[in-house]
Amino acid sequence: AQSVTQPDIHITVSEGASLELRCNYSYGATPYLFWYVQSPGQGLQLLLKYFSGDTLVQGIKGFEAEFKRSQSSFNLRKPSVHWSDAAEYFCAVGARTALIFGKGTTLSVSS
Amino acid sequence: GAGVSQSPSNKVTEKGKDVELRCDPISGHTALYWYRQSLGQGLEFLIYFQGNSAPDKSGLPSDRFSAERTGGSVSTLTIQRTQQEDSAVYLCASSSRLAESYEQYFGPGTRLTVT
């Protein structure tokens, strides 16, 4: 069955430090992979997506993610975190008619 | 253009009452999705509409839940005889071409509280 695992429920990072959020997926075919961000009281905003081609994809707000087929992973990274990045982050895999989401990782940013 | 809009933003209802939640997708988007976001369950797919095809209702949790999409645009999610476990944020999303991507754009959600 298709599934997405985000192993870290909550991460705290100092402002200016680097960030990596982990995502592992289980999917039968070539996956369509996404990262979304949700700020408190807001809907989901698409950060980046992977369909094919270059395994390192760039997104908005300085985020990037790398698709590693051998590890079934699609980790999200940012070299320098800003306080405004504090939010909940969701990894998702495209299914036939819907997205399957991980449980999310809450990012806190300390000063 | 405008994004996905949902109304109301908040809804408080008494157990046993029916509620209707509305979604206006991005103009021209042929696919429309409903999801439910609740504590402990994360984001769950409920139902999917694509053009004039029969909807995929495989995610609806019970027969108290139904949805329709009129004129290929606006959608209404109806929950009958609401229960406390229905309390959640209901998110709507739309996308343009399923064949090429599953990229979905989400609305702000409707927070439903059943008392």
PDB file of C-alpha atoms in Angstrom:
ATOM      1  CA  ALA A   1       0.000   0.000   0.000  1.00  0.00           C
ATOM      2  CA  GLN A   2       1.127   3.527  -0.643  1.00  0.00           C
ATOM      3  CA  SER A   3       2.277   5.437   2.408  1.00  0.00           C
ATOM      4  CA  VAL A   4       4.411   8.329   3.552  1.00  0.00           C
ATOM      5  CA  THR A   5       6.435   8.426   6.744  1.00  0.00           C
ATOM      6  CA  GLN A   6       7.782  11.535   8.368  1.00  0.00           C
ATOM      7  CA  PRO A   7       9.851  10.194  11.269  1.00  0.00           C
ATOM      8  CA  ASP A   8      10.212  13.481  13.129  1.00  0.00           C
ATOM      9  CA  ILE A   9       7.076  14.841  14.762  1.00  0.00           C
ATOM     10  CA  HIS A  10       8.714  18.009  16.057  1.00  0.00           C
ATOM     11  CA  ILE A  11      12.065  19.655  15.276  1.00  0.00           C
ATOM     12  CA  THR A  12      13.580  22.789  16.789  1.00  0.00           C
ATOM     13  CA  VAL A  13      16.267  24.634  14.860  1.00  0.00           C
ATOM     14  CA  SER A  14      18.137  27.815  15.705  1.00  0.00           C
ATOM     15  CA  GLU A  15      17.571  30.741  13.392  1.00  0.00           C
ATOM     16  CA  GLY A  16      20.272  30.750  10.740  1.00  0.00           C
ATOM     17  CA  ALA A  17      21.028  27.050  11.126  1.00  0.00           C
ATOM     18  CA  SER A  18      20.463  24.495   8.405  1.00  0.00           C
ATOM     19  CA  LEU A  19      17.390  22.300   8.253  1.00  0.00           C
ATOM     20  CA  GLU A  20      16.610  18.837   6.977  1.00  0.00           C
ATOM     21  CA  LEU A  21      13.167  17.269   7.269  1.00  0.00           C
ATOM     22  CA  ARG A  22      12.936  13.590   6.492  1.00  0.00           C
ATOM     23  CA  CYS A  23      10.368  11.855   4.330  1.00  0.00           C
ATOM     24  CA  ASN A  24      10.184   8.206   3.277  1.00  0.00           C
ATOM     25  CA  TYR A  25       7.567   6.830   0.957  1.00  0.00           C
ATOM     26  CA  SER A  26       6.201   3.536  -0.215  1.00  0.00           C
ATOM     27  CA  TYR A  27       4.823   3.589  -3.728  1.00  0.00           C
ATOM     28  CA  GLY A  28       4.562   1.009  -6.466  1.00  0.00           C
ATOM     29  CA  ALA A  29       5.516   3.137  -9.453  1.00  0.00           C
ATOM     30  CA  THR A  30       7.567   6.246 -10.100  1.00  0.00           C
ATOM     31  CA  PRO A  31       6.271   8.590  -7.444  1.00  0.00           C
ATOM     32  CA  TYR A  32       4.987  12.086  -7.742  1.00  0.00           C
ATOM     33  CA  LEU A  33       6.325  13.720  -4.569  1.00  0.00           C
ATOM     34  CA  PHE A  34       5.449  16.973  -2.889  1.00  0.00           C
ATOM     35  CA  TRP A  35       6.269  19.076   0.133  1.00  0.00           C
ATOM     36  CA  TYR A  36       3.622  21.387   1.524  1.00  0.00           C
ATOM     37  CA  VAL A  37       3.827  23.893   4.368  1.00  0.00           C
ATOM     38  CA  GLN A  38       1.001  24.913   6.657  1.00  0.00           C
ATOM     39  CA  SER A  39       1.208  27.955   8.890  1.00  0.00           C
ATOM     40  CA  PRO A  40      -1.154  28.196  11.869  1.00  0.00           C
ATOM     41  CA  GLY A  41      -4.731  28.720  10.708  1.00  0.00           C
ATOM     42  CA  GLN A  42      -3.742  28.573   7.070  1.00  0.00           C
ATOM     43  CA  GLY A  43      -4.236  26.140   4.248  1.00  0.00           C
ATOM     44  CA  LEU A  44      -1.484  24.126   2.631  1.00  0.00           C
ATOM     45  CA  GLN A  45       1.020  25.876   0.398  1.00  0.00           C
ATOM     46  CA  LEU A  46       3.053  23.912  -2.124  1.00  0.00           C
ATOM     47  CA  LEU A  47       6.803  24.293  -1.525  1.00  0.00           C
ATOM     48  CA  LEU A  48       8.114  22.042  -4.285  1.00  0.00           C
ATOM     49  CA  LYS A  49       7.390  18.952  -6.325  1.00  0.00           C
ATOM     50  CA  TYR A  50       9.177  16.113  -8.069  1.00  0.00           C
ATOM     51  CA  PHE A  51       7.863  14.270 -11.113  1.00  0.00           C
ATOM     52  CA  SER A  52      10.897  13.195 -13.070  1.00  0.00           C
ATOM     53  CA  GLY A  53      14.314  14.314 -14.218  1.00  0.00           C
ATOM     54  CA  ASP A  54      16.796  16.061 -11.966  1.00  0.00           C
ATOM     55  CA  THR A  55      16.577  14.518  -8.523  1.00  0.00           C
ATOM     56  CA  LEU A  56      17.398  17.790  -6.765  1.00  0.00           C
ATOM     57  CA  VAL A  57      14.458  20.136  -6.994  1.00  0.00           C
ATOM     58  CA  GLN A  58      14.263  23.746  -5.975  1.00  0.00           C
ATOM     59  CA  GLY A  59      11.201  25.294  -4.424  1.00  0.00           C
ATOM     60  CA  ILE A  60       9.939  28.516  -3.013  1.00  0.00           C
ATOM     61  CA  LYS A  61      11.303  30.292   0.062  1.00  0.00           C
ATOM     62  CA  GLY A  62      14.793  28.846  -0.451  1.00  0.00           C
ATOM     63  CA  PHE A  63      13.789  25.212   0.078  1.00  0.00           C
ATOM     64  CA  GLU A  64      15.107  22.268  -1.894  1.00  0.00           C
ATOM     65  CA  ALA A  65      14.536  18.533  -1.796  1.00  0.00           C
ATOM     66  CA  GLU A  66      16.397  15.536  -3.123  1.00  0.00           C
ATOM     67  CA  PHE A  67      14.731  12.418  -4.462  1.00  0.00           C
ATOM     68  CA  LYS A  68      16.677   9.244  -3.691  1.00  0.00           C
ATOM     69  CA  ARG A  69      15.017   6.245  -5.260  1.00  0.00           C
ATOM     70  CA  SER A  70      17.383   3.746  -3.606  1.00  0.00           C
ATOM     71  CA  GLN A  71      16.379   5.033  -0.176  1.00  0.00           C
ATOM     72  CA  SER A  72      12.735   5.816  -1.021  1.00  0.00           C
ATOM     73  CA  SER A  73      13.335   9.240   0.422  1.00  0.00           C
ATOM     74  CA  PHE A  74      12.508  12.826  -0.445  1.00  0.00           C
ATOM     75  CA  ASN A  75      14.097  14.955   2.259  1.00  0.00           C
ATOM     76  CA  LEU A  76      13.499  18.675   2.466  1.00  0.00           C
ATOM     77  CA  ARG A  77      16.407  21.022   3.139  1.00  0.00           C
ATOM     78  CA  LYS A  78      17.106  24.671   3.710  1.00  0.00           C
ATOM     79  CA  PRO A  79      20.608  26.066   4.307  1.00  0.00           C
ATOM     80  CA  SER A  80      19.577  28.865   6.675  1.00  0.00           C
ATOM     81  CA  VAL A  81      16.297  28.878   8.560  1.00  0.00           C
ATOM     82  CA  HIS A  82      14.368  32.075   9.253  1.00  0.00           C
ATOM     83  CA  TRP A  83      11.940  32.588  12.121  1.00  0.00           C
ATOM     84  CA  SER A  84       9.111  32.821   9.584  1.00  0.00           C
ATOM     85  CA  ASP A  85       9.763  29.212   8.557  1.00  0.00           C
ATOM     86  CA  ALA A  86       8.158  27.985  11.784  1.00  0.00           C
ATOM     87  CA  ALA A  87       5.189  25.934  10.582  1.00  0.00           C
ATOM     88  CA  GLU A  88       4.061  22.389   9.941  1.00  0.00           C
ATOM     89  CA  TYR A  89       5.523  20.600   6.948  1.00  0.00           C
ATOM     90  CA  PHE A  90       3.867  17.772   5.079  1.00  0.00           C
ATOM     91  CA  CYS A  91       5.381  15.363   2.609  1.00  0.00           C
ATOM     92  CA  ALA A  92       2.958  13.777   0.147  1.00  0.00           C
ATOM     93  CA  VAL A  93       2.985  11.210  -2.640  1.00  0.00           C
ATOM     94  CA  GLY A  94       0.686  11.376  -5.628  1.00  0.00           C
ATOM     95  CA  ALA A  95      -1.836   8.601  -5.909  1.00  0.00           C
ATOM     96  CA  ARG A  96      -4.295   7.881  -8.683  1.00  0.00           C
ATOM     97  CA  THR A  97      -6.893  10.305  -7.484  1.00  0.00           C
ATOM     98  CA  ALA A  98      -5.582  11.841  -4.293  1.00  0.00           C
ATOM     99  CA  LEU A  99      -2.480  12.741  -2.375  1.00  0.00           C
ATOM    100  CA  ILE A 100      -1.306  10.568   0.474  1.00  0.00           C
ATOM    101  CA  PHE A 101       0.191  12.680   3.224  1.00  0.00           C
ATOM    102  CA  GLY A 102       2.628  12.004   5.984  1.00  0.00           C
ATOM    103  CA  LYS A 103       1.630  12.955   9.518  1.00  0.00           C
ATOM    104  CA  GLY A 104       3.646  16.146   9.322  1.00  0.00           C
ATOM    105  CA  THR A 105       6.676  17.638  11.074  1.00  0.00           C
ATOM    106  CA  THR A 106       6.286  20.732  13.213  1.00  0.00           C
ATOM    107  CA  LEU A 107       9.232  23.078  12.900  1.00  0.00           C
ATOM    108  CA  SER A 108      10.036  25.500  15.701  1.00  0.00           C
ATOM    109  CA  VAL A 109      12.706  28.146  15.247  1.00  0.00           C
ATOM    110  CA  SER A 110      14.612  29.424  18.250  1.00  0.00           C
ATOM    111  CA  SER A 111      16.407  32.756  18.375  1.00  0.00           C
TER     112      SER A 111
ATOM    113  CA  GLY B   1      -6.418  34.683 -10.453  1.00  0.00           C
ATOM    114  CA  ALA B   2      -8.082  33.903  -7.153  1.00  0.00           C
ATOM    115  CA  GLY B   3      -7.172  30.786  -5.251  1.00  0.00           C
ATOM    116  CA  VAL B   4      -9.410  28.107  -3.822  1.00  0.00           C
ATOM    117  CA  SER B   5     -11.978  29.576  -1.463  1.00  0.00           C
ATOM    118  CA  GLN B   6     -14.005  27.829   1.213  1.00  0.00           C
ATOM    119  CA  SER B   7     -16.937  28.857   3.330  1.00  0.00           C
ATOM    120  CA  PRO B   8     -17.649  29.162   6.114  1.00  0.00           C
ATOM    121  CA  SER B   9     -14.210  29.480   7.678  1.00  0.00           C
ATOM    122  CA  ASN B  10     -15.583  28.241  10.988  1.00  0.00           C
ATOM    123  CA  LYS B  11     -18.702  26.271  11.797  1.00  0.00           C
ATOM    124  CA  VAL B  12     -19.984  25.234  15.205  1.00  0.00           C
ATOM    125  CA  THR B  13     -22.904  22.859  15.225  1.00  0.00           C
ATOM    126  CA  GLU B  14     -24.746  20.669  17.655  1.00  0.00           C
ATOM    127  CA  LYS B  15     -24.449  16.918  17.524  1.00  0.00           C
ATOM    128  CA  GLY B  16     -27.093  15.451  15.249  1.00  0.00           C
ATOM    129  CA  LYS B  17     -27.460  18.483  13.004  1.00  0.00           C
ATOM    130  CA  ASP B  18     -26.587  18.526   9.307  1.00  0.00           C
ATOM    131  CA  VAL B  19     -23.897  20.847   7.919  1.00  0.00           C
ATOM    132  CA  GLU B  20     -22.889  21.981   4.447  1.00  0.00           C
ATOM    133  CA  LEU B  21     -19.386  23.116   3.574  1.00  0.00           C
ATOM    134  CA  ARG B  22     -18.690  24.946   0.338  1.00  0.00           C
ATOM    135  CA  CYS B  23     -15.658  25.004  -1.940  1.00  0.00           C
ATOM    136  CA  ASP B  24     -14.971  27.279  -4.921  1.00  0.00           C
ATOM    137  CA  PRO B  25     -12.049  25.886  -6.921  1.00  0.00           C
ATOM    138  CA  ILE B  26      -9.623  27.837  -9.038  1.00  0.00           C
ATOM    139  CA  SER B  27     -11.322  28.838 -12.266  1.00  0.00           C
ATOM    140  CA  GLY B  28     -10.665  26.311 -15.015  1.00  0.00           C
ATOM    141  CA  HIS B  29      -9.507  23.536 -12.709  1.00  0.00           C
ATOM    142  CA  THR B  30     -11.286  20.339 -13.616  1.00  0.00           C
ATOM    143  CA  ALA B  31     -10.307  18.266 -10.590  1.00  0.00           C
ATOM    144  CA  LEU B  32     -11.563  18.941  -7.075  1.00  0.00           C
ATOM    145  CA  TYR B  33     -10.672  17.134  -3.857  1.00  0.00           C
ATOM    146  CA  TRP B  34     -11.902  17.131  -0.281  1.00  0.00           C
ATOM    147  CA  TYR B  35      -9.655  16.206   2.625  1.00  0.00           C
ATOM    148  CA  ARG B  36     -10.140  16.099   6.363  1.00  0.00           C
ATOM    149  CA  GLN B  37      -7.449  17.158   8.805  1.00  0.00           C
ATOM    150  CA  SER B  38      -7.888  16.052  12.386  1.00  0.00           C
ATOM    151  CA  LEU B  39      -5.637  15.602  15.389  1.00  0.00           C
ATOM    152  CA  GLY B  40      -4.074  12.210  15.428  1.00  0.00           C
ATOM    153  CA  GLN B  41      -5.275  11.301  11.948  1.00  0.00           C
ATOM    154  CA  GLY B  42      -3.399  13.810   9.841  1.00  0.00           C
ATOM    155  CA  LEU B  43      -4.732  14.590   6.391  1.00  0.00           C
ATOM    156  CA  GLU B  44      -7.224  12.096   5.007  1.00  0.00           C
ATOM    157  CA  PHE B  45      -8.612  11.997   1.502  1.00  0.00           C
ATOM    158  CA  LEU B  46     -12.400  12.044   1.352  1.00  0.00           C
ATOM    159  CA  ILE B  47     -13.646  12.422  -2.215  1.00  0.00           C
ATOM    160  CA  TYR B  48     -12.431  13.429  -5.661  1.00  0.00           C
ATOM    161  CA  PHE B  49     -14.217  14.906  -8.687  1.00  0.00           C
ATOM    162  CA  GLN B  50     -12.732  14.987 -12.177  1.00  0.00           C
ATOM    163  CA  GLY B  51     -14.742  16.707 -14.888  1.00  0.00           C
ATOM    164  CA  ASN B  52     -17.966  14.874 -15.645  1.00  0.00           C
ATOM    165  CA  SER B  53     -16.723  11.498 -14.457  1.00  0.00           C
ATOM    166  CA  ALA B  54     -18.271   9.699 -11.519  1.00  0.00           C
ATOM    167  CA  PRO B  55     -16.618  10.886  -8.294  1.00  0.00           C
ATOM    168  CA  ASP B  56     -14.204   8.719  -6.364  1.00  0.00           C
ATOM    169  CA  LYS B  57     -15.880   8.379  -2.978  1.00  0.00           C
ATOM    170  CA  SER B  58     -13.490   5.803  -1.599  1.00  0.00           C
ATOM    171  CA  GLY B  59     -12.325   8.027   1.262  1.00  0.00           C
ATOM    172  CA  LEU B  60     -15.704   8.936   2.708  1.00  0.00           C
ATOM    173  CA  PRO B  61     -15.770   7.562   6.274  1.00  0.00           C
ATOM    174  CA  SER B  62     -19.490   6.803   6.436  1.00  0.00           C
ATOM    175  CA  ASP B  63     -22.750   7.225   4.546  1.00  0.00           C
ATOM    176  CA  ARG B  64     -23.414  10.364   6.568  1.00  0.00           C
ATOM    177  CA  PHE B  65     -20.897  12.092   4.311  1.00  0.00           C
ATOM    178  CA  SER B  66     -21.744  13.110   0.763  1.00  0.00           C
ATOM    179  CA  ALA B  67     -20.571  15.667  -1.747  1.00  0.00           C
ATOM    180  CA  GLU B  68     -21.685  17.096  -5.023  1.00  0.00           C
ATOM    181  CA  ARG B  69     -20.190  19.352  -7.618  1.00  0.00           C
ATOM    182  CA  THR B  70     -22.499  21.517  -9.623  1.00  0.00           C
ATOM    183  CA  GLY B  71     -21.675  22.673 -13.130  1.00  0.00           C
ATOM    184  CA  GLY B  72     -18.169  21.336 -12.846  1.00  0.00           C
ATOM    185  CA  SER B  73     -17.223  24.117 -10.470  1.00  0.00           C
ATOM    186  CA  VAL B  74     -18.519  24.713  -6.943  1.00  0.00           C
ATOM    187  CA  SER B  75     -18.655  21.757  -4.588  1.00  0.00           C
ATOM    188  CA  THR B  76     -20.596  21.163  -1.397  1.00  0.00           C
ATOM    189  CA  LEU B  77     -19.635  18.617   1.239  1.00  0.00           C
ATOM    190  CA  THR B  78     -22.585  17.600   3.401  1.00  0.00           C
ATOM    191  CA  ILE B  79     -22.353  15.846   6.720  1.00  0.00           C
ATOM    192  CA  GLN B  80     -25.628  14.527   8.078  1.00  0.00           C
ATOM    193  CA  ARG B  81     -26.365  13.831  11.729  1.00  0.00           C
ATOM    194  CA  THR B  82     -23.004  15.199  12.809  1.00  0.00           C
ATOM    195  CA  GLN B  83     -21.031  13.427  15.517  1.00  0.00           C
ATOM    196  CA  GLN B  84     -18.309  14.786  17.769  1.00  0.00           C
ATOM    197  CA  GLU B  85     -15.709  12.752  15.901  1.00  0.00           C
ATOM    198  CA  ASP B  86     -16.553  14.775  12.783  1.00  0.00           C
ATOM    199  CA  SER B  87     -14.856  17.799  14.368  1.00  0.00           C
ATOM    200  CA  ALA B  88     -11.916  18.615  12.119  1.00  0.00           C
ATOM    201  CA  VAL B  89     -10.676  21.023   9.491  1.00  0.00           C
ATOM    202  CA  TYR B  90     -12.094  20.219   6.076  1.00  0.00           C
ATOM    203  CA  LEU B  91      -9.805  21.208   3.227  1.00  0.00           C
ATOM    204  CA  CYS B  92     -10.676  21.533  -0.415  1.00  0.00           C
ATOM    205  CA  ALA B  93      -8.135  21.444  -3.238  1.00  0.00           C
ATOM    206  CA  SER B  94      -8.240  21.733  -6.996  1.00  0.00           C
ATOM    207  CA  SER B  95      -5.904  20.879  -9.840  1.00  0.00           C
ATOM    208  CA  SER B  96      -5.829  21.507 -13.550  1.00  0.00           C
ATOM    209  CA  ARG B  97      -4.816  18.387 -15.434  1.00  0.00           C
ATOM    210  CA  LEU B  98      -4.667  15.039 -13.756  1.00  0.00           C
ATOM    211  CA  ALA B  99      -2.882  13.393 -16.662  1.00  0.00           C
ATOM    212  CA  GLU B 100       0.210  15.516 -16.235  1.00  0.00           C
ATOM    213  CA  SER B 101       0.448  16.235 -12.570  1.00  0.00           C
ATOM    214  CA  TYR B 102      -1.158  15.752  -9.222  1.00  0.00           C
ATOM    215  CA  GLU B 103      -0.258  19.283  -8.178  1.00  0.00           C
ATOM    216  CA  GLN B 104      -3.077  20.445  -5.972  1.00  0.00           C
ATOM    217  CA  TYR B 105      -3.864  23.906  -4.678  1.00  0.00           C
ATOM    218  CA  PHE B 106      -5.545  24.079  -1.306  1.00  0.00           C
ATOM    219  CA  GLY B 107      -8.088  26.403   0.203  1.00  0.00           C
ATOM    220  CA  PRO B 108      -7.853  27.766   3.763  1.00  0.00           C
ATOM    221  CA  GLY B 109     -10.227  25.145   5.114  1.00  0.00           C
ATOM    222  CA  THR B 110     -13.395  25.081   7.189  1.00  0.00           C
ATOM    223  CA  ARG B 111     -12.965  24.334  10.876  1.00  0.00           C
ATOM    224  CA  LEU B 112     -15.950  22.283  12.012  1.00  0.00           C
ATOM    225  CA  THR B 113     -16.692  21.908  15.695  1.00  0.00           C
ATOM    226  CA  VAL B 114     -19.460  19.560  16.794  1.00  0.00           C
ATOM    227  CA  THR B 115     -20.646  20.176  20.354  1.00  0.00           C
TER     228      THR B 115
END
